[in-house]
XYZ file of N, CA, C and O in Angstrom:
480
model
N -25.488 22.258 12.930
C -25.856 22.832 11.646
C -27.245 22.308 11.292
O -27.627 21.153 11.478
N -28.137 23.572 10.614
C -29.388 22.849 10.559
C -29.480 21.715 9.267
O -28.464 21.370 8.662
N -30.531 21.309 9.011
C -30.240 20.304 7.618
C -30.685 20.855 6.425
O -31.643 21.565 6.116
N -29.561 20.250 5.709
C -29.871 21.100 4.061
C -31.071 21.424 3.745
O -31.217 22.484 3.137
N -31.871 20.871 3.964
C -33.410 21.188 3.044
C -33.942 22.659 3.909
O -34.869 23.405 3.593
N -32.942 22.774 5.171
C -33.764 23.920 5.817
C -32.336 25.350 5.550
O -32.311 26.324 6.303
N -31.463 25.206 4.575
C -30.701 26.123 4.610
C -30.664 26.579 3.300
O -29.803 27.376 2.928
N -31.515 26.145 2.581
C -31.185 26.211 0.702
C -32.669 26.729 0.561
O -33.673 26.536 1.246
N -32.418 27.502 -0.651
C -33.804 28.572 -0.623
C -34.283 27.794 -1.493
O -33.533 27.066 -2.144
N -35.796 27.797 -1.697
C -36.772 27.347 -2.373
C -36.756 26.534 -3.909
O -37.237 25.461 -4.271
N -35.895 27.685 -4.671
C -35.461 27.079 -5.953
C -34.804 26.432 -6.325
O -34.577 26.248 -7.521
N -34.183 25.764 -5.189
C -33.116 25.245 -4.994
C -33.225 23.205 -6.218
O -33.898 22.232 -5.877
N -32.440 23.289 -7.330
C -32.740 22.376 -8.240
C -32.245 20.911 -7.647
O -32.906 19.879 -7.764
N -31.051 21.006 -7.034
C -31.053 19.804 -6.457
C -29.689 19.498 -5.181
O -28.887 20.424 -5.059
N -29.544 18.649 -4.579
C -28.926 18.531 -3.598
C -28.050 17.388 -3.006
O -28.432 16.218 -2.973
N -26.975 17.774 -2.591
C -26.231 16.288 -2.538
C -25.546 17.013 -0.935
O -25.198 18.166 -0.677
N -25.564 15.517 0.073
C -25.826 15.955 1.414
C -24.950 14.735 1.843
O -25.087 13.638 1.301
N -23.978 14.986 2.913
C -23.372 13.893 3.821
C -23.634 14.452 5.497
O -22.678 15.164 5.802
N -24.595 14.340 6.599
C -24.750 14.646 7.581
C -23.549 14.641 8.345
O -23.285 15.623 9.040
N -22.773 13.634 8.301
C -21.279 13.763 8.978
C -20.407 13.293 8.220
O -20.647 12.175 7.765
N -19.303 13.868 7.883
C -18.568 13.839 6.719
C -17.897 12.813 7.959
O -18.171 11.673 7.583
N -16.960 12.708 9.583
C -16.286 12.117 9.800
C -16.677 10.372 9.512
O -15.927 9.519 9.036
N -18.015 10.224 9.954
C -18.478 9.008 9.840
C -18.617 8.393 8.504
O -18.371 7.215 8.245
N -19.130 9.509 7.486
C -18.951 8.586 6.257
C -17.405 8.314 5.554
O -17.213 7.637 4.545
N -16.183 9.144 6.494
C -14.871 8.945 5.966
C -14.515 7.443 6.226
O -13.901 6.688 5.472
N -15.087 7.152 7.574
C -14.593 6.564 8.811
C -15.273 5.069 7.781
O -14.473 4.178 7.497
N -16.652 4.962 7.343
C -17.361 4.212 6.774
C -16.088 3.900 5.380
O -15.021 3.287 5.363
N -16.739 4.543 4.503
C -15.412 4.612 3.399
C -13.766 3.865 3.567
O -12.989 3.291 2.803
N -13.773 4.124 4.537
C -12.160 3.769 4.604
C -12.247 2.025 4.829
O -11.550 1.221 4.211
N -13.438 1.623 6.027
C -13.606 0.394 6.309
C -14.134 -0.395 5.045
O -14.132 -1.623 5.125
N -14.798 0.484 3.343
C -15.000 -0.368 2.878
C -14.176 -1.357 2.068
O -12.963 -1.348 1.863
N -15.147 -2.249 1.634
C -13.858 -2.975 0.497
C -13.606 -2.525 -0.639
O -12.641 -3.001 -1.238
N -14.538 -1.305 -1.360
C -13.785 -0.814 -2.656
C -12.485 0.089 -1.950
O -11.498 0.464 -2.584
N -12.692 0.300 -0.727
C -11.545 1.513 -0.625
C -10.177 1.179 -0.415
O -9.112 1.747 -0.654
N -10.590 -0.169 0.227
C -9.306 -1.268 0.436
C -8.751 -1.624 -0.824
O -7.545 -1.500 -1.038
N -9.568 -2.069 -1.691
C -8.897 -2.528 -3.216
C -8.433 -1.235 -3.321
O -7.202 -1.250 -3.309
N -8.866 -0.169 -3.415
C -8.503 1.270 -4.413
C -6.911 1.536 -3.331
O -5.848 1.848 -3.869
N -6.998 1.404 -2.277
C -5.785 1.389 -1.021
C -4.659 0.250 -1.642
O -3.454 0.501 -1.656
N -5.097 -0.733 -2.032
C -3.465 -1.947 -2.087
C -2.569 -1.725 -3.256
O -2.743 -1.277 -4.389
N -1.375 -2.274 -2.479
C -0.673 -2.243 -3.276
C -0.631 -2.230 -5.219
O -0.130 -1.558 -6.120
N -1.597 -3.561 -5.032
C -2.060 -4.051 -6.524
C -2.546 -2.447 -7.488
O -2.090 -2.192 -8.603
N -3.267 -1.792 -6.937
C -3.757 -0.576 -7.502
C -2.678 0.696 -7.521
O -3.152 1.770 -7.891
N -1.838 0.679 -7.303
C -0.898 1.535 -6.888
C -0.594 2.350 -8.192
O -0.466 3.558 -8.388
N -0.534 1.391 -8.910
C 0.580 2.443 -10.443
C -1.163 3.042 -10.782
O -1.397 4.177 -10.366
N -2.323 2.297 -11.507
C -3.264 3.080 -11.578
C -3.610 4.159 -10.965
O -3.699 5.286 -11.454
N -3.909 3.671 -9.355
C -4.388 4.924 -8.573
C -3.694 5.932 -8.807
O -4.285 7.003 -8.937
N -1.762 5.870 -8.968
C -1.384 7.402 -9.026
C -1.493 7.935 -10.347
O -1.223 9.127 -10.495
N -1.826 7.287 -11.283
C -2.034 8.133 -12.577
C -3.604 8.555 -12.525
O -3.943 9.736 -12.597
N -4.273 7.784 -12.430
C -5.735 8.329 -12.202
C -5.570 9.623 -11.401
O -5.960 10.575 -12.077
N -5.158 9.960 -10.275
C -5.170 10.751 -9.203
C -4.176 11.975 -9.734
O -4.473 13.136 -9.452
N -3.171 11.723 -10.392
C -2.867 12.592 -10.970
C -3.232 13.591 -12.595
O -2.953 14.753 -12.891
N -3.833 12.682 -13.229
C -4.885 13.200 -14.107
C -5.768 14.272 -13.397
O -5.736 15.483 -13.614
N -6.575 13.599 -12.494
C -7.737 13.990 -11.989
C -7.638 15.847 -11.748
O -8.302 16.842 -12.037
N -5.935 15.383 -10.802
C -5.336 16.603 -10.306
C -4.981 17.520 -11.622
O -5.178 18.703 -11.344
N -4.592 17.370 -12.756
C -4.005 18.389 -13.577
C -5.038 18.676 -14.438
O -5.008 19.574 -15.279
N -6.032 17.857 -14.219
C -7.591 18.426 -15.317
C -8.530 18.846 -14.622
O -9.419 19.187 -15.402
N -8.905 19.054 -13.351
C -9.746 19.301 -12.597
C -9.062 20.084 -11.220
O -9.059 21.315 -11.177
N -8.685 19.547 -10.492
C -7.998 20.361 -9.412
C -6.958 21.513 -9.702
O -7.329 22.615 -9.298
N -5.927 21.478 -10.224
C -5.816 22.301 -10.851
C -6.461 23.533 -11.286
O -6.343 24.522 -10.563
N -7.344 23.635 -12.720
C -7.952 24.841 -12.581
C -9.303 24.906 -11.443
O -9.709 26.022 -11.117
N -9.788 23.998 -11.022
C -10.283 24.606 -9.711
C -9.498 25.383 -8.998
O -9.756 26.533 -9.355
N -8.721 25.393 -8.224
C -7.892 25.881 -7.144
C -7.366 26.925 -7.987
O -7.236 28.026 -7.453
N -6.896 26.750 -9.723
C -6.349 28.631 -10.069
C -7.524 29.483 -10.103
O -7.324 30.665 -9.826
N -9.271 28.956 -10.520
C -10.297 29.482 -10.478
C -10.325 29.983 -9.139
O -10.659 31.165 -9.217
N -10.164 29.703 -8.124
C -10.894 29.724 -7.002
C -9.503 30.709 -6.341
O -9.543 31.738 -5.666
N -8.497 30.035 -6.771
C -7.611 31.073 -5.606
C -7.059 30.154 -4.750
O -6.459 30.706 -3.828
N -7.040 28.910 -4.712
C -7.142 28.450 -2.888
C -6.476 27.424 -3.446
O -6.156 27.546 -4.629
N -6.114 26.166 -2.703
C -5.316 25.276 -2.562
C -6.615 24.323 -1.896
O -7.017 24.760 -0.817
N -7.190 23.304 -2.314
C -8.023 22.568 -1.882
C -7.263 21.718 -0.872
O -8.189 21.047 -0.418
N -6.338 21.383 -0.334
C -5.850 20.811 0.317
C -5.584 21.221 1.597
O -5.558 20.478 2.578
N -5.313 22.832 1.588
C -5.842 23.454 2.765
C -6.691 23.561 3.509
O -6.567 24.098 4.609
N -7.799 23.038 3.032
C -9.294 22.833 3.249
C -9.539 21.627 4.003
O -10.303 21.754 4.960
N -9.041 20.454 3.771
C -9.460 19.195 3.628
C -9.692 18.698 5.174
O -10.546 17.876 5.505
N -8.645 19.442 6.180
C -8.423 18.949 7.205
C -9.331 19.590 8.384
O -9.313 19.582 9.615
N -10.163 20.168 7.323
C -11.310 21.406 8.551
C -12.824 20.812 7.866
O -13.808 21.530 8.047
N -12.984 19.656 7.174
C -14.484 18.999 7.142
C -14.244 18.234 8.104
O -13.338 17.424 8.301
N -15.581 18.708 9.000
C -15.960 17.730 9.604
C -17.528 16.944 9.750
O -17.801 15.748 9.646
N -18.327 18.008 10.004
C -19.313 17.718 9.943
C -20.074 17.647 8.491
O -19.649 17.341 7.377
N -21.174 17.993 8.881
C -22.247 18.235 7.764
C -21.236 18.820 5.907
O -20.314 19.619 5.743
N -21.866 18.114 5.083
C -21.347 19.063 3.974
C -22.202 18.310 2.921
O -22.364 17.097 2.794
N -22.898 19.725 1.928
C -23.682 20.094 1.423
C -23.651 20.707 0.427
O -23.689 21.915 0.663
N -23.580 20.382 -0.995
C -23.384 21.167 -2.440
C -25.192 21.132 -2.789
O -25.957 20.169 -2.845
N -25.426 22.515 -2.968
C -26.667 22.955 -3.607
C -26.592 23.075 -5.088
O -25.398 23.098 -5.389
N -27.385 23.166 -6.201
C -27.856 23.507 -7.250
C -28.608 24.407 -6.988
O -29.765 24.039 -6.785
N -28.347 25.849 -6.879
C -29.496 26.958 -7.376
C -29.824 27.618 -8.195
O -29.126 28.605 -8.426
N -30.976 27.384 -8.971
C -31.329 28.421 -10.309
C -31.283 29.623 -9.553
O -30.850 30.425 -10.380
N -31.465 30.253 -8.474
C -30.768 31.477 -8.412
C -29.893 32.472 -8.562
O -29.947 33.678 -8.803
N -29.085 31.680 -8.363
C -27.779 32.270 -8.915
C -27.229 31.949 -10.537
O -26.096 32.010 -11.016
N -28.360 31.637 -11.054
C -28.530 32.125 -12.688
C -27.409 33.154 -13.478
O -27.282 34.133 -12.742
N -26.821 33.259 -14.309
C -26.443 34.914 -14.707
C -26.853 34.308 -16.429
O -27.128 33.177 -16.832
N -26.740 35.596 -17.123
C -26.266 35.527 -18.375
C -24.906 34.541 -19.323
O -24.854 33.965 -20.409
N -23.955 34.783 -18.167
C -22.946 34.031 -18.397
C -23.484 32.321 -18.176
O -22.829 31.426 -18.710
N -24.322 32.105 -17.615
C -24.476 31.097 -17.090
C -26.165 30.825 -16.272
O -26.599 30.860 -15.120
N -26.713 30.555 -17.632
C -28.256 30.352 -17.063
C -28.530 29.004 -16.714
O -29.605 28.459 -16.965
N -27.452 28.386 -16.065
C -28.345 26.656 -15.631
C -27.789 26.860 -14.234
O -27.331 25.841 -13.716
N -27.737 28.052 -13.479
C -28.054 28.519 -11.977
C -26.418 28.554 -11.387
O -25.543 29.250 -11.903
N -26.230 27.746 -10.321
C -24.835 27.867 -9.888
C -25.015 26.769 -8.769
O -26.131 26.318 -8.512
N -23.940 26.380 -8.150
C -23.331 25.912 -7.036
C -23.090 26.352 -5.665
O -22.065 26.957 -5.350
N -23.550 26.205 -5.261
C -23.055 26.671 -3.856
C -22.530 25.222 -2.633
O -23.132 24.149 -2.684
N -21.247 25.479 -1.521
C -20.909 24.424 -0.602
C -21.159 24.880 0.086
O -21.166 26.110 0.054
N -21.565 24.106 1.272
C -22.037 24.315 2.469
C -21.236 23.442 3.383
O -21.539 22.254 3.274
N -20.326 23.697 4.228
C -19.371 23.104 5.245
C -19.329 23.337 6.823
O -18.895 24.361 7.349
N -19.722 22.496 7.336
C -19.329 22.744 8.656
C -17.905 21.704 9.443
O -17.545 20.532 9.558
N -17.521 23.003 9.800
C -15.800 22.713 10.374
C -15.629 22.101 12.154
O -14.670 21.825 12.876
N -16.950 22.096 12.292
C -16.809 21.740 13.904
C -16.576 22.537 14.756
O -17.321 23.384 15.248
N -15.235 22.232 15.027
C -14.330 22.929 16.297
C -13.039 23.339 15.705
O -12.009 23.468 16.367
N -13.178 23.630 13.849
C -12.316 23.921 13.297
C -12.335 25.588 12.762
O -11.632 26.173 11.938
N -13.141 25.914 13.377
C -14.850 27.179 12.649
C -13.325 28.058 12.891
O -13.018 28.314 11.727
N -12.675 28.404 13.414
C -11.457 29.514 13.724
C -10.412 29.300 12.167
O -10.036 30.050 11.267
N -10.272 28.059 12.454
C -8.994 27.995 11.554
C -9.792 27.905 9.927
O -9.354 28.449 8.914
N -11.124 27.023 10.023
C -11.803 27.754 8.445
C -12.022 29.279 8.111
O -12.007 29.655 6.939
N -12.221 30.132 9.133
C -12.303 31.378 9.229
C -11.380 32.296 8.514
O -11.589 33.215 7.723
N -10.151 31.711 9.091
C -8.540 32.436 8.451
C -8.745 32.216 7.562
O -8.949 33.091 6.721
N -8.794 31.011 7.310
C -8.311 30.728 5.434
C -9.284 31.012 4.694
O -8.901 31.033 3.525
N -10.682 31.312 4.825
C -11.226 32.337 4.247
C -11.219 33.873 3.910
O -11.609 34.484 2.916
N -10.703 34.236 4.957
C -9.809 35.619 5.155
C -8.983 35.554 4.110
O -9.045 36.540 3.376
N -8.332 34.834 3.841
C -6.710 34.893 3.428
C -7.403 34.996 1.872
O -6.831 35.661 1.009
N -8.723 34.261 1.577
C -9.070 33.728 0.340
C -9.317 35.209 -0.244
O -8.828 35.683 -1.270
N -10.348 35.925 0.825
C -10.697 37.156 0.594
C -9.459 38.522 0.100
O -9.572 39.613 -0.459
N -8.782 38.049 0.435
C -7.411 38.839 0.449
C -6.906 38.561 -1.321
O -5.850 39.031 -1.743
């Protein structure tokens, strides 16, 4: 996949970029906030946090969107890339839009379907 700055058009307001999503998982997991946020000790927090998160945010994402974000999760692999574009501006919404940018690897078939399915 080429790199963000060469796939996002010009107007593009701003950009948030992980070159390999496996390595920075792989990073993440080895750190020590992720270990504290992982033990036991955090347990009753983490699941209320995580479930908040889920019924105020995930939630209407996924009824907005149609999709089940969790279906998703297991087809990042590589590169992934959220743009800010004043392009995609509307009336409804003049501070531009969002766009993701994902690459699935050797998953590109099975992201395919479930885009299909989304389309459906």
């Amino acid at each position: 996949m080429p790199p963000a700055e060469k796939l996002l058009p010009a107007d593009t307001l701003g950009v948030l970029t992980v070159p390999d999503w496996d390595k920075a998982a792989a990073f993440y997991r080895a750190a020590a906030m992720s270990q504290l946020w992982a033990s036991p000790e955090m347990r009753a927090f983490r699941e209320k946090f995580e479930e908040k998160w889920k019924s105020e945010f995930g939630a209407n994402l996924e009824r907005d969107l149609g999709i089940k974000l969790g279906d998703f999760s297991e087809l990042i692999h590589g590169q992934v890339t959220v743009g800010f574009l004043q392009s995609l501006a509307t009336e409804q919404d003049p501070k531009g839009g969002i766009v993701l940018l994902v690459d699935a690897k050797d998953k590109k078939d099975a992201l395919a379907a479930r885009l299909a399915d989304v389309k459906k």
